[in-house]
Coordinates of C-alpha atoms in Angstrom, one line a residue:
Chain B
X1 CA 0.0 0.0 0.0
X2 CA 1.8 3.2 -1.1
X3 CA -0.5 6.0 -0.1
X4 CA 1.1 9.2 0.9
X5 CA -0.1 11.0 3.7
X6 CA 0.1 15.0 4.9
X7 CA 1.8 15.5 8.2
X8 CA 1.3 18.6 10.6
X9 CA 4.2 20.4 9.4
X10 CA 2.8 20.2 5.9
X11 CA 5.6 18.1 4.2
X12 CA 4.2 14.2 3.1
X13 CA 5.4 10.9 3.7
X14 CA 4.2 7.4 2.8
X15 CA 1.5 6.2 5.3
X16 CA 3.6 3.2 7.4
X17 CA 1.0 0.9 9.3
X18 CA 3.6 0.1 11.8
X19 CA 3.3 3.7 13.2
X20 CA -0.4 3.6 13.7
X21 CA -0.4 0.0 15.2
X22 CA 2.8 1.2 17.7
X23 CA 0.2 4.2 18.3
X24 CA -2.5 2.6 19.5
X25 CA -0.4 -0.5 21.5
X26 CA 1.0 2.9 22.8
X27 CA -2.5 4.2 24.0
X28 CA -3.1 0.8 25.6
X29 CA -5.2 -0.7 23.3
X30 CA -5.7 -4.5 22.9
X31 CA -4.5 -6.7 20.0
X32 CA -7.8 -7.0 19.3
X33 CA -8.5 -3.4 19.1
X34 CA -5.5 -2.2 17.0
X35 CA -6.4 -5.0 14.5
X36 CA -9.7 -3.8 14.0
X37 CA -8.9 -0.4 13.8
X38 CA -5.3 -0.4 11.8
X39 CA -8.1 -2.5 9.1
X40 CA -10.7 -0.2 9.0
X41 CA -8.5 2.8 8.8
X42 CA -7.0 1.2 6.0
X43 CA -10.0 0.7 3.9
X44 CA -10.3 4.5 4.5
X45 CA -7.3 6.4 3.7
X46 CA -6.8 8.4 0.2
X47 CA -3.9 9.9 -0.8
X48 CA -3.5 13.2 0.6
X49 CA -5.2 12.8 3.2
X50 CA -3.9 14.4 7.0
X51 CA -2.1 13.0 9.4
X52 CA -4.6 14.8 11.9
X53 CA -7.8 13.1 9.9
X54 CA -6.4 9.2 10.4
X55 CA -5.5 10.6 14.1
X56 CA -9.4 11.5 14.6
X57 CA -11.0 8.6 12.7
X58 CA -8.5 6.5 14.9
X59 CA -9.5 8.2 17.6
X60 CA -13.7 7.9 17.3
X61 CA -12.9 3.8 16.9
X62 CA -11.0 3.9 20.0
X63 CA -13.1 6.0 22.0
X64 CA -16.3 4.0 20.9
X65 CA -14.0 1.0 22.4
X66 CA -13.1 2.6 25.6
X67 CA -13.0 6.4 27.0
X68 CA -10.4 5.9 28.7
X69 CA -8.1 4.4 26.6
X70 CA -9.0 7.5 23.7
X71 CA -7.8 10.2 26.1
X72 CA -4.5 8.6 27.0
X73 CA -4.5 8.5 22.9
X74 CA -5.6 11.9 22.4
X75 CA -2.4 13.0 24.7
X76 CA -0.9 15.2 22.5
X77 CA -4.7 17.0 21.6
X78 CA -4.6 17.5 25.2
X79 CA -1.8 19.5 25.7
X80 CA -2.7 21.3 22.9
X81 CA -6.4 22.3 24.8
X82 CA -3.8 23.4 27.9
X83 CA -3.5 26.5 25.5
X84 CA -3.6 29.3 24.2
X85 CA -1.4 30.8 26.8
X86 CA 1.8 28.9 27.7
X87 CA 1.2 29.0 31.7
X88 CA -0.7 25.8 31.9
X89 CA 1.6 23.8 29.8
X90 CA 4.3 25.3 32.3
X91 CA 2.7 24.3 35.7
X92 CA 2.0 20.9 33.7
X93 CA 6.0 20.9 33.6
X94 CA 6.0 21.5 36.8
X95 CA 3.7 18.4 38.0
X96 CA 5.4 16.1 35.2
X97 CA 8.8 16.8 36.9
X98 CA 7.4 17.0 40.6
X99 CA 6.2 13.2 40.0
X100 CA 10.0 12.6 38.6
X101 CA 11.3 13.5 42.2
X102 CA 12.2 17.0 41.9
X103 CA 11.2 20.2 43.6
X104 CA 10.0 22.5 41.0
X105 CA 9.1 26.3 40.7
X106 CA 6.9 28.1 38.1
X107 CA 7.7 31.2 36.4
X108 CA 10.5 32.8 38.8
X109 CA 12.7 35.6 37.7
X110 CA 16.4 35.5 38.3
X111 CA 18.9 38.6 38.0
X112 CA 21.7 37.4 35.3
X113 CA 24.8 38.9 35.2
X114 CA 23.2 41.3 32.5
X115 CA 19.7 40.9 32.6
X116 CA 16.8 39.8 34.8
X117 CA 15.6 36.4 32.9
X118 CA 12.0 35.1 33.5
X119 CA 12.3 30.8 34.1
X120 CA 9.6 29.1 33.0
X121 CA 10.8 25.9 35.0
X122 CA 13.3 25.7 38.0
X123 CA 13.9 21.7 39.4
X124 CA 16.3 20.3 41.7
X125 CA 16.0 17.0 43.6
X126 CA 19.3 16.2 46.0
X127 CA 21.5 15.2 42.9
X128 CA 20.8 17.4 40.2
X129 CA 19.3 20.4 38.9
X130 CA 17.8 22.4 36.0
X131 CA 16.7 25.6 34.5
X132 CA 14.6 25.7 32.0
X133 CA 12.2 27.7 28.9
X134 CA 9.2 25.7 28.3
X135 CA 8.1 26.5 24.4
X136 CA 4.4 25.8 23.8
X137 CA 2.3 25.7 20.6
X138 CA -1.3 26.1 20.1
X139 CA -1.2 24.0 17.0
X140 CA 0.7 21.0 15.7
X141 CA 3.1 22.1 13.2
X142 CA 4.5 24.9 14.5
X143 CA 8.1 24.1 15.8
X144 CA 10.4 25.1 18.0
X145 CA 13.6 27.4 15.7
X146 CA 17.0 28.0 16.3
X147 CA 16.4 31.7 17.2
X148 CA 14.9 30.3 20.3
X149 CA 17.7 27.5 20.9
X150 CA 20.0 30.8 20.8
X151 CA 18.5 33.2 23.0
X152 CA 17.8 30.4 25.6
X153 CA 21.9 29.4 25.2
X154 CA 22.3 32.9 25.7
X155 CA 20.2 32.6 28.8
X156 CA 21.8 29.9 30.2
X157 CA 25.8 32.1 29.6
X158 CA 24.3 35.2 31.5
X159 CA 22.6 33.2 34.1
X160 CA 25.4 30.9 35.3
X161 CA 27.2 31.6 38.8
X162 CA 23.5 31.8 40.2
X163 CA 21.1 29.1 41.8
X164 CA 17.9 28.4 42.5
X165 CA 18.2 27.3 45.7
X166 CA 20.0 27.4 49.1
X167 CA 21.1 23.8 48.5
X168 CA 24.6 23.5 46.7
X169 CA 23.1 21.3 44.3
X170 CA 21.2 24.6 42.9
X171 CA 24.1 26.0 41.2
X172 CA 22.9 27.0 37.5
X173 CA 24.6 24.8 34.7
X174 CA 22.3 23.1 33.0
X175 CA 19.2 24.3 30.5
X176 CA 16.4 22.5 29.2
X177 CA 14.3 24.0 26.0
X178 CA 11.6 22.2 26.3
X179 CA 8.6 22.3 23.5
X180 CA 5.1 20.3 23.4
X181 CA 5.9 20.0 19.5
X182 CA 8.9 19.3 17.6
X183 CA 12.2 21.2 17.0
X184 CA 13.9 22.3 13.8
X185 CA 16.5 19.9 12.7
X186 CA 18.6 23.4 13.0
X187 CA 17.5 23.7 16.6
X188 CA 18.0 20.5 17.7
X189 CA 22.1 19.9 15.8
X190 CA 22.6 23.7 17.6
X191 CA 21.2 23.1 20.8
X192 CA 23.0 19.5 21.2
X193 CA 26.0 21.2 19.5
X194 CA 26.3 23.9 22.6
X195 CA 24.8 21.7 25.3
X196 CA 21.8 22.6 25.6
X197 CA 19.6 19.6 26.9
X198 CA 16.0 19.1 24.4
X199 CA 12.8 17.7 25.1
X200 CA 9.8 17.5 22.5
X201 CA 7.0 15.6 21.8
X202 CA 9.0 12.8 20.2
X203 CA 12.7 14.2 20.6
X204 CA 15.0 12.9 22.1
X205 CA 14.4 8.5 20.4
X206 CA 13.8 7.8 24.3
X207 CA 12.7 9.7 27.0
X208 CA 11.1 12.2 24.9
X209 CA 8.0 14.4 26.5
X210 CA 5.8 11.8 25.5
X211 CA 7.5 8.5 27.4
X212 CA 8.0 11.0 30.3
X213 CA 4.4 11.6 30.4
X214 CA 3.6 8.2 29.8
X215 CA 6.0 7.0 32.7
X216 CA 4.7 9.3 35.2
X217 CA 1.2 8.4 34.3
X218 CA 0.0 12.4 34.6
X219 CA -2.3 13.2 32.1
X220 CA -3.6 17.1 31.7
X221 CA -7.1 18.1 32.6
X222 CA -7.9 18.9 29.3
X223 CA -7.8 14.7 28.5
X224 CA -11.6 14.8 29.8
X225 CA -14.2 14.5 27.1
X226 CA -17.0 15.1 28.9
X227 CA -16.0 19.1 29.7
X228 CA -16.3 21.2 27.2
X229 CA -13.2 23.8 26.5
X230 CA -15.3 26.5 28.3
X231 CA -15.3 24.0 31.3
X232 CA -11.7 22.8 30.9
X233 CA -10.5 27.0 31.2
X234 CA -12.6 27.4 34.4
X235 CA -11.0 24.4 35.7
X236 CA -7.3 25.4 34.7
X237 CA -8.1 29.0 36.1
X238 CA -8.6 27.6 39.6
X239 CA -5.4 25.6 39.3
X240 CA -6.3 22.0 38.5
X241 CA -4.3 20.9 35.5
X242 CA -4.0 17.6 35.6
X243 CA -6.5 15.1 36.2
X244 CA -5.3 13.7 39.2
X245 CA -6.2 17.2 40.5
X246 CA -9.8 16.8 40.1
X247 CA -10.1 13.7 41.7
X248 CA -8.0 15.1 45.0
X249 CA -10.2 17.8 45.0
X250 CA -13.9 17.2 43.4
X251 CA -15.0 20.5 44.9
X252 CA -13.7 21.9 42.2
X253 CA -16.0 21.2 39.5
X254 CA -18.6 23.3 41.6
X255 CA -17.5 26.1 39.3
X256 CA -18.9 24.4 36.5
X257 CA -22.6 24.1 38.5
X258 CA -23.0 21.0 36.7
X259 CA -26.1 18.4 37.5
X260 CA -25.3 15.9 40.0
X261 CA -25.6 13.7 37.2
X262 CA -23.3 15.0 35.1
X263 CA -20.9 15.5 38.0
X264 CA -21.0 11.9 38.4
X265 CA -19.7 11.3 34.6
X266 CA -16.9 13.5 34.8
X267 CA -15.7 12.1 37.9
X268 CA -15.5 8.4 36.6
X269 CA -13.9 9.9 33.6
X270 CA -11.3 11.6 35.7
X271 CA -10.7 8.8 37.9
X272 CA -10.3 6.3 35.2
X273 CA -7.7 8.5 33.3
X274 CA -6.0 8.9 36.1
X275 CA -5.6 4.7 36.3
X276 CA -4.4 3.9 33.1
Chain J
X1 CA 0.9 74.5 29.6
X2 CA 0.4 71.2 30.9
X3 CA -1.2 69.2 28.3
X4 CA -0.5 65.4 28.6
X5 CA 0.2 63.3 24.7
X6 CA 0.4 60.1 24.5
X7 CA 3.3 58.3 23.1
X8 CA 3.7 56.0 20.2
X9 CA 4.6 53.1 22.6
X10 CA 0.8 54.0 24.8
X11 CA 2.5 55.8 27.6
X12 CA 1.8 59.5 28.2
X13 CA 3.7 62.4 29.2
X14 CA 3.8 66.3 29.2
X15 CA 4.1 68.0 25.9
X16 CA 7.4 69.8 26.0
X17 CA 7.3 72.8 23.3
X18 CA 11.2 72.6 23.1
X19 CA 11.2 68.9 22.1
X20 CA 8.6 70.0 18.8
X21 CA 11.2 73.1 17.8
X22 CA 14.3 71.1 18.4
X23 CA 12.6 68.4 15.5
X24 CA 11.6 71.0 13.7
X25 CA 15.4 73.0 13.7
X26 CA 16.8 69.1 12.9
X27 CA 14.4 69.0 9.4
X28 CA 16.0 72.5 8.7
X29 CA 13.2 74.8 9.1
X30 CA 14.1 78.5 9.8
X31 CA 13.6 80.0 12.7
X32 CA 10.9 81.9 11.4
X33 CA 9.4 78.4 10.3
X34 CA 9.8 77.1 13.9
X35 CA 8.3 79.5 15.4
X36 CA 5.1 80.1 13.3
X37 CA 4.4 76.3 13.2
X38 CA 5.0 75.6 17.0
X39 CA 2.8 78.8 17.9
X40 CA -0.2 77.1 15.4
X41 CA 0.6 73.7 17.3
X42 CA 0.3 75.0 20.6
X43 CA -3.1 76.6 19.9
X44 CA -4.5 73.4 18.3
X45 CA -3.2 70.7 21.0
X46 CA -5.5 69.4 23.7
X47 CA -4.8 66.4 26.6
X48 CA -5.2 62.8 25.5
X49 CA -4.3 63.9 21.5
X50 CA -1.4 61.3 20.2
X51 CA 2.2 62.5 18.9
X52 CA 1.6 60.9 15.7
X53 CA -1.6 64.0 15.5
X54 CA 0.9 66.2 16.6
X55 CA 3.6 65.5 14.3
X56 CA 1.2 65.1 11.4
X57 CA 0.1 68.6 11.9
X58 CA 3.4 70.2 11.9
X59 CA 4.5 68.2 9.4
X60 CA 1.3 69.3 7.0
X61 CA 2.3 73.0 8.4
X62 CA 6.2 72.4 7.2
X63 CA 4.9 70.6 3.9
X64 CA 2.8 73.9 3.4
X65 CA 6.2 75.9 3.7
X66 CA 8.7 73.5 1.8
X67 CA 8.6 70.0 0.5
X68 CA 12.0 68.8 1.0
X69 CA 12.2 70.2 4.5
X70 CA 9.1 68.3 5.0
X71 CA 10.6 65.1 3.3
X72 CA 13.7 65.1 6.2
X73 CA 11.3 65.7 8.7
X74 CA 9.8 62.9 7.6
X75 CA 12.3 60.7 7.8
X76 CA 11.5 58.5 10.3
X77 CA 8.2 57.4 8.5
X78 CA 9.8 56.9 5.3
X79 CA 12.0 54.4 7.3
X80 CA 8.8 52.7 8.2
X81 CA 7.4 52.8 4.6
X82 CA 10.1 50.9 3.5
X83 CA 8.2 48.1 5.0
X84 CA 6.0 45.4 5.8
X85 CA 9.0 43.0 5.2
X86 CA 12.8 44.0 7.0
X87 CA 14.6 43.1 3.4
X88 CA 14.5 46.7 2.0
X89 CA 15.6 48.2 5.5
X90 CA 18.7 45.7 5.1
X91 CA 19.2 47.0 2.2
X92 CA 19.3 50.7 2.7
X93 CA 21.4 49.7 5.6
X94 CA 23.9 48.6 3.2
X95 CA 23.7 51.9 1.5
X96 CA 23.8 53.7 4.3
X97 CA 27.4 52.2 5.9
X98 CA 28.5 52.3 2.0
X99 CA 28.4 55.8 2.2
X100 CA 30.6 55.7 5.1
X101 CA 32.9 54.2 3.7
X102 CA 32.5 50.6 3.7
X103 CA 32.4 47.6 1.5
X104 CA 28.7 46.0 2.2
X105 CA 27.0 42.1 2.0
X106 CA 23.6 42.0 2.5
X107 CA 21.6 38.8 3.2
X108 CA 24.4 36.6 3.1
X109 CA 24.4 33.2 5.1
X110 CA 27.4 32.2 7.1
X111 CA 28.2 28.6 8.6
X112 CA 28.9 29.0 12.6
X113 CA 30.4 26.4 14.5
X114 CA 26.7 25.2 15.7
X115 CA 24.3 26.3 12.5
X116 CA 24.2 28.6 10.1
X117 CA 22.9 32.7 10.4
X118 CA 21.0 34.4 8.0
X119 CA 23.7 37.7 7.8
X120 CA 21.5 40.6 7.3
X121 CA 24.5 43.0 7.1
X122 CA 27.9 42.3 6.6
X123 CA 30.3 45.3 6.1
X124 CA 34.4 45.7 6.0
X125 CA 36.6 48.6 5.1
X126 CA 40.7 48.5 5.4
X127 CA 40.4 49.0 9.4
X128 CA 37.4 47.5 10.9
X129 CA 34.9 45.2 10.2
X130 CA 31.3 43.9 11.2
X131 CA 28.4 41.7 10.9
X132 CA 25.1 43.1 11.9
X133 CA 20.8 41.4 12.6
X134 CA 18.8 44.4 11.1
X135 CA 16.1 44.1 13.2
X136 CA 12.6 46.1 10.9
X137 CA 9.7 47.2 12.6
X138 CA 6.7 48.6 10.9
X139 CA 5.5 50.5 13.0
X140 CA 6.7 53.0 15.7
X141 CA 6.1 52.0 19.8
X142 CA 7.2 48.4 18.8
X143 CA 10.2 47.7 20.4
X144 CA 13.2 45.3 19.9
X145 CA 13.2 43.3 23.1
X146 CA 16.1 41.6 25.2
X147 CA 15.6 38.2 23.1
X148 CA 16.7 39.3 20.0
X149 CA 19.7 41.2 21.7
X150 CA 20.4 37.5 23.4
X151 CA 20.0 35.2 20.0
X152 CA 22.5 38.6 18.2
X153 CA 25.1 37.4 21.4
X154 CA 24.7 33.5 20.9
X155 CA 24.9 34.1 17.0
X156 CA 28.0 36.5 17.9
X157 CA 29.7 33.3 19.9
X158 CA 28.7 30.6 17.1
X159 CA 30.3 32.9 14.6
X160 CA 33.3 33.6 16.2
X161 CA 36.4 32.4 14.0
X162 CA 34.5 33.0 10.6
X163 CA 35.4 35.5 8.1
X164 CA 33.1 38.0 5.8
X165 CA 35.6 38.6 3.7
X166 CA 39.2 37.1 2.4
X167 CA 41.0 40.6 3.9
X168 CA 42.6 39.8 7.7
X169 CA 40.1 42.6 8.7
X170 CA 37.2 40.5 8.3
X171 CA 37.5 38.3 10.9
X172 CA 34.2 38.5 13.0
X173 CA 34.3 39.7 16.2
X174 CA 31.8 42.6 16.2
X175 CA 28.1 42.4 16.0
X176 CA 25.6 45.2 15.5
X177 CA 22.0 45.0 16.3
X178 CA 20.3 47.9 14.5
X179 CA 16.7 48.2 14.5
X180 CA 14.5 51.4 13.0
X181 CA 12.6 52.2 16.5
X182 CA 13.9 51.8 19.8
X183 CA 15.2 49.2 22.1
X184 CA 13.8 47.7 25.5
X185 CA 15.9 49.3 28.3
X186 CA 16.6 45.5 29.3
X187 CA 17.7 45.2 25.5
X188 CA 20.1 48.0 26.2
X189 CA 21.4 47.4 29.4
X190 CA 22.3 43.3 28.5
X191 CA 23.5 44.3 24.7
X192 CA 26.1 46.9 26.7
X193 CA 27.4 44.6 29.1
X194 CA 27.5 41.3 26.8
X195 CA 29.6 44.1 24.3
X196 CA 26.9 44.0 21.7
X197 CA 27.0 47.3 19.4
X198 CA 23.4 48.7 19.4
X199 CA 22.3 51.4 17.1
X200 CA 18.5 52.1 16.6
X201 CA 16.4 55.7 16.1
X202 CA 17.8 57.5 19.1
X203 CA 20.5 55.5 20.2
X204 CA 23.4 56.1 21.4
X205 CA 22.9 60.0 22.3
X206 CA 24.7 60.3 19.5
X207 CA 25.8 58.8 16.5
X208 CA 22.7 57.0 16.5
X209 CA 21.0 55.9 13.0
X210 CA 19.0 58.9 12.8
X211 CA 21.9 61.0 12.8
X212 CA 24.2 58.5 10.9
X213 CA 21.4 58.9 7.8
X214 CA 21.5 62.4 8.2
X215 CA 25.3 62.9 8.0
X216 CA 25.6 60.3 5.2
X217 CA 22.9 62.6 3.6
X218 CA 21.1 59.4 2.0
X219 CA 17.1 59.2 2.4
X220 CA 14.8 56.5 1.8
X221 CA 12.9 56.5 -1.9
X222 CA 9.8 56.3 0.5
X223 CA 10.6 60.7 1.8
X224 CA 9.0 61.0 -2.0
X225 CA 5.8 62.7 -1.5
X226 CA 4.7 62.6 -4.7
X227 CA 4.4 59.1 -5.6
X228 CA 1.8 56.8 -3.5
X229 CA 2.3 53.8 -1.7
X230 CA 2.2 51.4 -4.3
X231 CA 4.0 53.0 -6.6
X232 CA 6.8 53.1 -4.2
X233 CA 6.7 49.5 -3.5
X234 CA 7.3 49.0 -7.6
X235 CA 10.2 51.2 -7.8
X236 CA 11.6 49.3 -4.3
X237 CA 11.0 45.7 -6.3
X238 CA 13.4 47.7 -9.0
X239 CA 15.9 48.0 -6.3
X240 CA 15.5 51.7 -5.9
X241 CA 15.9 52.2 -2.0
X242 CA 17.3 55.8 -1.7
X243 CA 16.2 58.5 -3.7
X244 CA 19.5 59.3 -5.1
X245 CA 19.0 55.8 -7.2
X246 CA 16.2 57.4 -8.9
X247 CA 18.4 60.5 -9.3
X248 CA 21.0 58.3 -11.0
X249 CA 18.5 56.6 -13.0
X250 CA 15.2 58.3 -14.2
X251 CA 14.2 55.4 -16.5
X252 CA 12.7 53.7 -13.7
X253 CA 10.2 55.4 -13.7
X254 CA 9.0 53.9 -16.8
X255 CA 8.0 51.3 -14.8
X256 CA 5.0 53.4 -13.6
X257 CA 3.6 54.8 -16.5
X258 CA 3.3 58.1 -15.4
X259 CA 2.4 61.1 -18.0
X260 CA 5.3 63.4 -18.8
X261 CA 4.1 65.8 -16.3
X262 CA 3.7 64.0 -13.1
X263 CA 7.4 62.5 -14.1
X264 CA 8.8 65.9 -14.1
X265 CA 7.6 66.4 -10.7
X266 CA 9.1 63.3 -8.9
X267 CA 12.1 63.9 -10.2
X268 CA 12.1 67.3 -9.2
X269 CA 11.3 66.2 -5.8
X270 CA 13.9 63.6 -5.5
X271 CA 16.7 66.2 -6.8
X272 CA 15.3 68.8 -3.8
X273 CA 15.4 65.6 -1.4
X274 CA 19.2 64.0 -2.6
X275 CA 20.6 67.8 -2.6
X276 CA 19.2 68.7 1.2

């Protein structure tokens, strides 16, 4: 089958089974369930067709099959819906790192040798510790250039001698660009080239945003179907942005003033997200 | 008279009658010519009115009284008229240092140790060289912020060890940021201390671009009253950037069909404009 398909970032490449069935397995789906779905998608797809149309078709099989399963799929949608601003998608740094084992803080600025900076992420645990610029993206598509890999190397030059914390651990040496989307090829040979560490979607092979989110089994608010984006900003607004939030504190959803019985269908959706 | 304007960047402050005669000495009015036009301005302006009013008025006063005059006054928007893209600005940049005496490359790219730079300016005489970002803004009150002063440093650093040109001048080691409005202080303060060289509107005190153009006695093809917007654009797409090209060259304006008449006028305007 030699269909060619349109990804985010406009270019094309040959659709490759293999990636949707490693997709799916990745989402938790059964054998069962990626066979039935890698064959149905298949009867489907056209050349020219995007890579964001197989992702939703995929994605209404799946979620007939199982809620649950379709929002750990639907990942990378979700931290899309953390937008438009790039504060959520900070804090959700933040909680991602915190359930690594560090200490974080959000949004501090820090007097450089020749300019205050403003860090998106701060971490330290009793070993190591990191600065870092957290680059979000409202859309797919849009990556992460070289002009920011520079001014965040720059960054990292004026803002070395200083910590971010009493401990002696907290001495500033390393910086992390970090991007819910991709890089530029540029981006990524400069930033490895000066040292700079890079986390994206799918960069680096392993450990990439995605396994890191998958590892610490954290999944943003904004993975619950049953709010709508109205819903999901109230919800970010009073500081609940991942799901595990909302089940810690149900309370929260009385800013919604849902029914009871709706109340009830969010909560089992946030509590089973929050297994998988 | 305590009348508050507000400035191009939104912020407000007292009108100060010797900051409107001091512009109007620089454009070369007389002293007769200041006087009358800052005595009609001062009868005319009210709280809350914008600078842009202001200086629109005087500058429809001084057009009244002299058309070249008016054209230097001018200056500042014909810089912006050479927009919306930055590639024309470059470009009368490289004129600009060419009449100081140097030897100019515009848009050139350059391998760095780490990736390779877009060179918006490169320029070398027999004692000193440079590379320069020409940073374009089309519109005054937007600024040039502290992140493009940091990716100019890390571009400086990648660059290090490359030449412009064969000569053993051209060695880089100097790197201007140049913009056409103003910078952040931040911008200022961390491009000074990191040894950037920064030249935009109004800075340094002196020296700065505005006075550079006016020593150098070159002026954008956009100070040309007489032609419109679009017709400007055409004669930039023929490479015409100062009006001293169209000086050099009449037959450009072929390009625009205009009657004998209406030709006779430009160029009478551009001869007032080159020989101010």
């Amino acid at each position: 089958m030699h269909i060619k398909i349109i990804k985010a970032d406009g270019t094309s490449e040959y659709f490759k089974i293999e990636k949707l069935r490693r997709s799916l397995r990745r989402a938790g789906a059964t054998p069962e369930e990626v066979n039935s779905i890698v064959s149905e998608i298949s009867s489907e797809i056209y050349d020219g067709i995007h890579t964001q149309e197989i992702y939703r078709r995929a994605f209404s099989l799946l979620r007939a099959s199982e809620v649950a399963i379709a929002a750990r799929y639907s990942l990378r949608r979700a931290l899309f819906s953390l937008g438009p601003t790039g504060f959520p998608f900070e804090k959700f740094l933040g909680r991602l790192f915190e359930k690594h084992g560090y200490k974080t803080r959000i949004g501090i600025t820090i007097d450089g040798h020749c300019a205050p900076h403003e860090i998106d992420i701060a971490a330290y645990n009793d070993t190591h510790s990191f600065v870092g610029e957290a680059k979000f993206h409202a859309r797919p598509g849009m990556k992460t250039d070289l002009q920011v890999a520079m001014y965040s190397y720059a960054r990292l030059l004026d803002l070395e001698g200083n910590k971010i914390c009493s401990d002696s651990i907290c001495g500033i040496k390393e910086f992390w660009l970090i991007t819910n989307t991709k890089f530029t090829h540029t981006a990524e040979h400069y930033g490895e080239c000066v040292g700079l560490k890079l986390l994206s979607w799918d960069y680096p092979r392993r450990d990439n945003l995605h396994d890191r989110i998958q590892r610490a089994g954290i999944y943003p608010i904004t993975a619950i179907q049953s709010l709508s984006t109205s819903q999901l900003a109230t919800l970010i607004e009073y500081n609940a942005i991942v799901c595990q939030d909302l089940v810690d504190n149900p309370s929260l959803l009385r800013h919604l003033r849902l029914s009871p019985r709706k109340q009830d269908l969010v909560m089992q959706e946030a509590v089973k997200i929050c297994n998988l």
